[in-house]
Amino acid sequence: MKKVIANLRAACHSRRAQESRSGFRVSTLDSRSSLWLAGNDRWNTLAVGLSLLAFVAITASSAHALEFKPYGRGAFSQIAKAHAGRPLMIHFWSVTCPPCLAELAQWAQMTAEHKDVDIVFVNVDSEEDRARAAARAEKAGLGKSAHYGFADDFVEKLYFEADKTWRGELPFTTLVAPDGGVIAVTGAIDDPLVLQWLKKHR
């Protein structure tokens, strides 16, 4: 950001120097011409200022946009280890899975109601669909949640690490107890297994 501002200032100084050398600003101009030139200078300064403000706004917006941490081989055990001692839900979803999208808002509600449970979201889409996934998650109210995205072409290995019987069906959620015990659930958020597990770990 500082470099961009410095470059813009340098460009402005360079232009003024060129005008001075070329005699563009001469004392023989009448008062109306001088006013017109001065007005142009003010408009140029205003344009540069507005451009800088727009750049800062875009940069700030990008900095706060939802980001997906890479989810590769070994990620499942790393996440489980990072949340050891607390009940953990790891939810796998995709923008190409209608049931996944339909229940995103319910997941947002669950994260708000169950502060005693850690919830992590893993998007299984390719990089090409990651922007769409971010937009859908943010729209559902999950912008502040922990998000990961598949970052390994050997997806079968990623499936196997989460559950040895999982073949990629979605929605898919793993329920990791504080003692490390894992229950895998293929299906909706209101599956009886999920509800029972939440009740047990409240």
PDB file of C-alpha atoms in Angstrom:
ATOM      1  CA  MET A   1       0.000   0.000   0.000  1.00  0.00           C
ATOM      2  CA  LYS A   2       2.788   2.460   0.943  1.00  0.00           C
ATOM      3  CA  LYS A   3       4.564   1.608  -2.306  1.00  0.00           C
ATOM      4  CA  VAL A   4       1.428   2.359  -4.362  1.00  0.00           C
ATOM      5  CA  ILE A   5       0.963   5.746  -2.665  1.00  0.00           C
ATOM      6  CA  ALA A   6       4.652   6.588  -3.185  1.00  0.00           C
ATOM      7  CA  ASN A   7       4.379   5.726  -6.900  1.00  0.00           C
ATOM      8  CA  LEU A   8       1.281   7.908  -7.300  1.00  0.00           C
ATOM      9  CA  ARG A   9       2.988  10.837  -5.590  1.00  0.00           C
ATOM     10  CA  ALA A  10       6.046  10.395  -7.785  1.00  0.00           C
ATOM     11  CA  ALA A  11       3.837  10.399 -10.885  1.00  0.00           C
ATOM     12  CA  CYS A  12       2.168  13.650  -9.771  1.00  0.00           C
ATOM     13  CA  HIS A  13       5.531  15.336  -9.091  1.00  0.00           C
ATOM     14  CA  SER A  14       6.856  14.139 -12.451  1.00  0.00           C
ATOM     15  CA  ARG A  15       3.879  15.610 -14.278  1.00  0.00           C
ATOM     16  CA  ARG A  16       4.238  18.960 -12.547  1.00  0.00           C
ATOM     17  CA  ALA A  17       7.923  19.040 -13.391  1.00  0.00           C
ATOM     18  CA  GLN A  18       7.181  18.356 -17.058  1.00  0.00           C
ATOM     19  CA  GLU A  19       4.585  21.128 -17.130  1.00  0.00           C
ATOM     20  CA  SER A  20       7.071  23.522 -15.583  1.00  0.00           C
ATOM     21  CA  ARG A  21       9.823  22.641 -18.093  1.00  0.00           C
ATOM     22  CA  SER A  22       7.501  22.894 -21.084  1.00  0.00           C
ATOM     23  CA  GLY A  23       6.353  26.346 -20.031  1.00  0.00           C
ATOM     24  CA  PHE A  24       2.774  25.153 -19.741  1.00  0.00           C
ATOM     25  CA  ARG A  25       2.257  27.454 -16.782  1.00  0.00           C
ATOM     26  CA  VAL A  26       3.181  30.888 -18.160  1.00  0.00           C
ATOM     27  CA  SER A  27       2.520  34.223 -16.601  1.00  0.00           C
ATOM     28  CA  THR A  28       1.096  35.668 -19.814  1.00  0.00           C
ATOM     29  CA  LEU A  29      -2.060  33.569 -19.571  1.00  0.00           C
ATOM     30  CA  ASP A  30      -5.114  35.606 -18.722  1.00  0.00           C
ATOM     31  CA  SER A  31      -6.830  35.175 -15.361  1.00  0.00           C
ATOM     32  CA  ARG A  32      -9.600  32.894 -16.734  1.00  0.00           C
ATOM     33  CA  SER A  33      -7.046  30.492 -18.243  1.00  0.00           C
ATOM     34  CA  SER A  34      -5.093  30.447 -15.000  1.00  0.00           C
ATOM     35  CA  LEU A  35      -8.256  29.626 -13.064  1.00  0.00           C
ATOM     36  CA  TRP A  36      -9.085  26.865 -15.532  1.00  0.00           C
ATOM     37  CA  LEU A  37      -5.630  25.300 -15.097  1.00  0.00           C
ATOM     38  CA  ALA A  38      -5.830  25.597 -11.328  1.00  0.00           C
ATOM     39  CA  GLY A  39      -9.264  23.950 -11.429  1.00  0.00           C
ATOM     40  CA  ASN A  40      -7.849  21.088 -13.495  1.00  0.00           C
ATOM     41  CA  ASP A  41      -5.129  20.590 -10.886  1.00  0.00           C
ATOM     42  CA  ARG A  42      -7.742  20.340  -8.156  1.00  0.00           C
ATOM     43  CA  TRP A  43      -9.734  17.803 -10.177  1.00  0.00           C
ATOM     44  CA  ASN A  44      -6.598  15.732 -10.815  1.00  0.00           C
ATOM     45  CA  THR A  45      -5.769  15.759  -7.102  1.00  0.00           C
ATOM     46  CA  LEU A  46      -9.343  14.772  -6.269  1.00  0.00           C
ATOM     47  CA  ALA A  47      -9.250  11.932  -8.817  1.00  0.00           C
ATOM     48  CA  VAL A  48      -6.015  10.562  -7.333  1.00  0.00           C
ATOM     49  CA  GLY A  49      -7.503  10.782  -3.820  1.00  0.00           C
ATOM     50  CA  LEU A  50     -10.673   8.942  -4.839  1.00  0.00           C
ATOM     51  CA  SER A  51      -8.607   6.245  -6.564  1.00  0.00           C
ATOM     52  CA  LEU A  52      -6.598   5.743  -3.392  1.00  0.00           C
ATOM     53  CA  LEU A  53      -9.759   5.489  -1.292  1.00  0.00           C
ATOM     54  CA  ALA A  54     -11.211   2.904  -3.685  1.00  0.00           C
ATOM     55  CA  PHE A  55      -7.979   0.884  -3.555  1.00  0.00           C
ATOM     56  CA  VAL A  56      -7.960   0.937   0.263  1.00  0.00           C
ATOM     57  CA  ALA A  57     -11.620  -0.160   0.382  1.00  0.00           C
ATOM     58  CA  ILE A  58     -11.004  -3.069  -1.992  1.00  0.00           C
ATOM     59  CA  THR A  59      -7.874  -4.137  -0.107  1.00  0.00           C
ATOM     60  CA  ALA A  60      -9.663  -4.016   3.247  1.00  0.00           C
ATOM     61  CA  SER A  61     -12.574  -6.015   1.863  1.00  0.00           C
ATOM     62  CA  SER A  62     -10.234  -8.688   0.493  1.00  0.00           C
ATOM     63  CA  ALA A  63      -8.377  -8.898   3.782  1.00  0.00           C
ATOM     64  CA  HIS A  64     -11.562  -9.793   5.635  1.00  0.00           C
ATOM     65  CA  ALA A  65     -12.937 -12.181   3.009  1.00  0.00           C
ATOM     66  CA  LEU A  66     -13.543 -15.790   3.994  1.00  0.00           C
ATOM     67  CA  GLU A  67     -10.427 -17.873   3.441  1.00  0.00           C
ATOM     68  CA  PHE A  68     -10.010 -21.633   3.214  1.00  0.00           C
ATOM     69  CA  LYS A  69      -7.007 -23.219   4.884  1.00  0.00           C
ATOM     70  CA  PRO A  70      -5.537 -26.066   2.827  1.00  0.00           C
ATOM     71  CA  TYR A  71      -6.868 -29.506   3.715  1.00  0.00           C
ATOM     72  CA  GLY A  72      -4.438 -32.190   2.578  1.00  0.00           C
ATOM     73  CA  ARG A  73      -3.226 -35.562   3.730  1.00  0.00           C
ATOM     74  CA  GLY A  74      -2.933 -35.679   7.515  1.00  0.00           C
ATOM     75  CA  ALA A  75      -5.248 -32.677   7.987  1.00  0.00           C
ATOM     76  CA  PHE A  76      -8.003 -34.661   9.697  1.00  0.00           C
ATOM     77  CA  SER A  77      -5.750 -35.879  12.512  1.00  0.00           C
ATOM     78  CA  GLN A  78      -4.124 -32.430  12.803  1.00  0.00           C
ATOM     79  CA  ILE A  79      -7.501 -30.729  13.244  1.00  0.00           C
ATOM     80  CA  ALA A  80      -8.642 -33.354  15.753  1.00  0.00           C
ATOM     81  CA  LYS A  81      -5.399 -32.901  17.700  1.00  0.00           C
ATOM     82  CA  ALA A  82      -5.750 -29.115  17.707  1.00  0.00           C
ATOM     83  CA  HIS A  83      -9.213 -29.453  19.314  1.00  0.00           C
ATOM     84  CA  ALA A  84      -8.316 -32.305  21.682  1.00  0.00           C
ATOM     85  CA  GLY A  85     -10.278 -32.255  24.933  1.00  0.00           C
ATOM     86  CA  ARG A  86     -13.301 -30.532  23.381  1.00  0.00           C
ATOM     87  CA  PRO A  87     -16.221 -31.944  21.404  1.00  0.00           C
ATOM     88  CA  LEU A  88     -15.543 -31.343  17.701  1.00  0.00           C
ATOM     89  CA  MET A  89     -17.673 -31.557  14.580  1.00  0.00           C
ATOM     90  CA  ILE A  90     -15.957 -31.628  11.183  1.00  0.00           C
ATOM     91  CA  HIS A  91     -18.498 -31.042   8.429  1.00  0.00           C
ATOM     92  CA  PHE A  92     -17.683 -31.805   4.779  1.00  0.00           C
ATOM     93  CA  TRP A  93     -19.744 -30.078   2.086  1.00  0.00           C
ATOM     94  CA  SER A  94     -19.830 -28.883  -1.530  1.00  0.00           C
ATOM     95  CA  VAL A  95     -21.541 -26.243  -3.673  1.00  0.00           C
ATOM     96  CA  THR A  96     -22.595 -29.050  -6.037  1.00  0.00           C
ATOM     97  CA  CYS A  97     -24.508 -30.788  -3.222  1.00  0.00           C
ATOM     98  CA  PRO A  98     -28.051 -29.298  -2.931  1.00  0.00           C
ATOM     99  CA  PRO A  99     -28.683 -30.749   0.564  1.00  0.00           C
ATOM    100  CA  CYS A 100     -25.382 -29.244   1.736  1.00  0.00           C
ATOM    101  CA  LEU A 101     -26.393 -25.782   0.557  1.00  0.00           C
ATOM    102  CA  ALA A 102     -29.908 -26.105   1.943  1.00  0.00           C
ATOM    103  CA  GLU A 103     -28.651 -26.713   5.475  1.00  0.00           C
ATOM    104  CA  LEU A 104     -25.821 -24.146   5.643  1.00  0.00           C
ATOM    105  CA  ALA A 105     -28.074 -21.717   7.500  1.00  0.00           C
ATOM    106  CA  GLN A 106     -28.849 -24.462  10.038  1.00  0.00           C
ATOM    107  CA  TRP A 107     -25.140 -24.962  10.565  1.00  0.00           C
ATOM    108  CA  ALA A 108     -24.782 -21.241  11.213  1.00  0.00           C
ATOM    109  CA  GLN A 109     -27.531 -21.490  13.818  1.00  0.00           C
ATOM    110  CA  MET A 110     -25.820 -24.482  15.404  1.00  0.00           C
ATOM    111  CA  THR A 111     -22.497 -22.638  15.693  1.00  0.00           C
ATOM    112  CA  ALA A 112     -24.319 -19.797  17.443  1.00  0.00           C
ATOM    113  CA  GLU A 113     -26.229 -22.062  19.841  1.00  0.00           C
ATOM    114  CA  HIS A 114     -23.468 -24.552  20.691  1.00  0.00           C
ATOM    115  CA  LYS A 115     -20.502 -22.479  21.834  1.00  0.00           C
ATOM    116  CA  ASP A 116     -19.328 -25.494  23.838  1.00  0.00           C
ATOM    117  CA  VAL A 117     -18.754 -27.468  20.631  1.00  0.00           C
ATOM    118  CA  ASP A 118     -16.013 -26.685  18.098  1.00  0.00           C
ATOM    119  CA  ILE A 119     -17.267 -26.827  14.509  1.00  0.00           C
ATOM    120  CA  VAL A 120     -14.974 -26.907  11.485  1.00  0.00           C
ATOM    121  CA  PHE A 121     -16.123 -26.817   7.858  1.00  0.00           C
ATOM    122  CA  VAL A 122     -14.292 -28.558   5.030  1.00  0.00           C
ATOM    123  CA  ASN A 123     -15.195 -27.726   1.441  1.00  0.00           C
ATOM    124  CA  VAL A 124     -14.473 -30.600  -0.952  1.00  0.00           C
ATOM    125  CA  ASP A 125     -14.768 -28.571  -4.169  1.00  0.00           C
ATOM    126  CA  SER A 126     -11.920 -27.806  -6.551  1.00  0.00           C
ATOM    127  CA  GLU A 127     -10.159 -24.430  -6.539  1.00  0.00           C
ATOM    128  CA  GLU A 128     -12.362 -23.305  -9.458  1.00  0.00           C
ATOM    129  CA  ASP A 129     -15.467 -23.530  -7.231  1.00  0.00           C
ATOM    130  CA  ARG A 130     -13.877 -22.187  -4.059  1.00  0.00           C
ATOM    131  CA  ALA A 131     -15.041 -18.603  -4.643  1.00  0.00           C
ATOM    132  CA  ARG A 132     -18.627 -19.815  -5.005  1.00  0.00           C
ATOM    133  CA  ALA A 133     -18.242 -21.832  -1.826  1.00  0.00           C
ATOM    134  CA  ALA A 134     -16.962 -18.785   0.066  1.00  0.00           C
ATOM    135  CA  ALA A 135     -19.898 -16.689  -1.143  1.00  0.00           C
ATOM    136  CA  ARG A 136     -22.450 -19.324  -0.091  1.00  0.00           C
ATOM    137  CA  ALA A 137     -20.859 -19.804   3.331  1.00  0.00           C
ATOM    138  CA  GLU A 138     -20.745 -16.068   4.009  1.00  0.00           C
ATOM    139  CA  LYS A 139     -24.337 -15.622   2.846  1.00  0.00           C
ATOM    140  CA  ALA A 140     -25.420 -18.349   5.277  1.00  0.00           C
ATOM    141  CA  GLY A 141     -23.731 -16.548   8.176  1.00  0.00           C
ATOM    142  CA  LEU A 142     -20.633 -18.746   8.441  1.00  0.00           C
ATOM    143  CA  GLY A 143     -18.083 -16.074   7.597  1.00  0.00           C
ATOM    144  CA  LYS A 144     -16.396 -16.238  11.015  1.00  0.00           C
ATOM    145  CA  SER A 145     -16.250 -20.028  11.248  1.00  0.00           C
ATOM    146  CA  ALA A 146     -13.151 -22.159  10.648  1.00  0.00           C
ATOM    147  CA  HIS A 147     -12.971 -23.242   6.989  1.00  0.00           C
ATOM    148  CA  TYR A 148     -10.731 -25.653   5.108  1.00  0.00           C
ATOM    149  CA  GLY A 149     -10.703 -26.617   1.441  1.00  0.00           C
ATOM    150  CA  PHE A 150      -9.482 -29.802  -0.230  1.00  0.00           C
ATOM    151  CA  ALA A 151      -5.932 -29.196  -1.437  1.00  0.00           C
ATOM    152  CA  ASP A 152      -4.935 -32.678  -2.576  1.00  0.00           C
ATOM    153  CA  ASP A 153      -5.869 -34.434  -5.815  1.00  0.00           C
ATOM    154  CA  PHE A 154      -5.810 -37.812  -4.049  1.00  0.00           C
ATOM    155  CA  VAL A 155      -9.281 -37.226  -2.573  1.00  0.00           C
ATOM    156  CA  GLU A 156      -9.816 -40.921  -1.847  1.00  0.00           C
ATOM    157  CA  LYS A 157      -6.999 -40.683   0.707  1.00  0.00           C
ATOM    158  CA  LEU A 158      -8.681 -37.685   2.325  1.00  0.00           C
ATOM    159  CA  TYR A 159     -11.958 -39.623   2.508  1.00  0.00           C
ATOM    160  CA  PHE A 160     -10.213 -42.626   4.051  1.00  0.00           C
ATOM    161  CA  GLU A 161      -8.492 -40.546   6.725  1.00  0.00           C
ATOM    162  CA  ALA A 162     -11.830 -39.117   7.877  1.00  0.00           C
ATOM    163  CA  ASP A 163     -13.553 -42.507   7.855  1.00  0.00           C
ATOM    164  CA  LYS A 164     -12.422 -45.817   6.363  1.00  0.00           C
ATOM    165  CA  THR A 165     -15.855 -46.493   4.870  1.00  0.00           C
ATOM    166  CA  TRP A 166     -16.478 -43.034   3.400  1.00  0.00           C
ATOM    167  CA  ARG A 167     -16.537 -42.845  -0.393  1.00  0.00           C
ATOM    168  CA  GLY A 168     -17.298 -39.137  -0.783  1.00  0.00           C
ATOM    169  CA  GLU A 169     -21.075 -39.064  -0.148  1.00  0.00           C
ATOM    170  CA  LEU A 170     -22.331 -35.684   1.069  1.00  0.00           C
ATOM    171  CA  PRO A 171     -23.279 -34.129   3.419  1.00  0.00           C
ATOM    172  CA  PHE A 172     -20.797 -35.910   5.661  1.00  0.00           C
ATOM    173  CA  THR A 173     -19.920 -35.086   9.268  1.00  0.00           C
ATOM    174  CA  THR A 174     -17.507 -36.585  11.749  1.00  0.00           C
ATOM    175  CA  LEU A 175     -18.259 -36.211  15.448  1.00  0.00           C
ATOM    176  CA  VAL A 176     -15.060 -36.264  17.490  1.00  0.00           C
ATOM    177  CA  ALA A 177     -15.525 -36.712  21.246  1.00  0.00           C
ATOM    178  CA  PRO A 178     -13.175 -35.070  23.769  1.00  0.00           C
ATOM    179  CA  ASP A 179     -11.545 -38.463  24.337  1.00  0.00           C
ATOM    180  CA  GLY A 180     -10.871 -38.853  20.591  1.00  0.00           C
ATOM    181  CA  GLY A 181     -13.691 -41.249  19.751  1.00  0.00           C
ATOM    182  CA  VAL A 182     -15.100 -40.642  16.259  1.00  0.00           C
ATOM    183  CA  ILE A 183     -18.613 -41.195  14.892  1.00  0.00           C
ATOM    184  CA  ALA A 184     -19.216 -40.663  11.159  1.00  0.00           C
ATOM    185  CA  VAL A 185     -22.607 -39.504   9.908  1.00  0.00           C
ATOM    186  CA  THR A 186     -23.663 -39.344   6.266  1.00  0.00           C
ATOM    187  CA  GLY A 187     -26.745 -37.192   5.978  1.00  0.00           C
ATOM    188  CA  ALA A 188     -28.518 -34.118   7.273  1.00  0.00           C
ATOM    189  CA  ILE A 189     -27.626 -31.990  10.256  1.00  0.00           C
ATOM    190  CA  ASP A 190     -30.764 -33.143  12.088  1.00  0.00           C
ATOM    191  CA  ASP A 191     -29.799 -36.821  11.875  1.00  0.00           C
ATOM    192  CA  PRO A 192     -30.721 -38.545  15.208  1.00  0.00           C
ATOM    193  CA  LEU A 193     -27.071 -39.551  15.708  1.00  0.00           C
ATOM    194  CA  VAL A 194     -25.991 -35.902  15.504  1.00  0.00           C
ATOM    195  CA  LEU A 195     -28.686 -34.738  17.910  1.00  0.00           C
ATOM    196  CA  GLN A 196     -27.893 -37.496  20.415  1.00  0.00           C
ATOM    197  CA  TRP A 197     -24.196 -36.714  20.258  1.00  0.00           C
ATOM    198  CA  LEU A 198     -24.808 -32.985  20.818  1.00  0.00           C
ATOM    199  CA  LYS A 199     -27.047 -33.712  23.785  1.00  0.00           C
ATOM    200  CA  LYS A 200     -24.384 -35.961  25.302  1.00  0.00           C
ATOM    201  CA  HIS A 201     -21.625 -33.352  24.927  1.00  0.00           C
ATOM    202  CA  ARG A 202     -23.453 -30.202  26.003  1.00  0.00           C
TER     203      ARG A 202
END
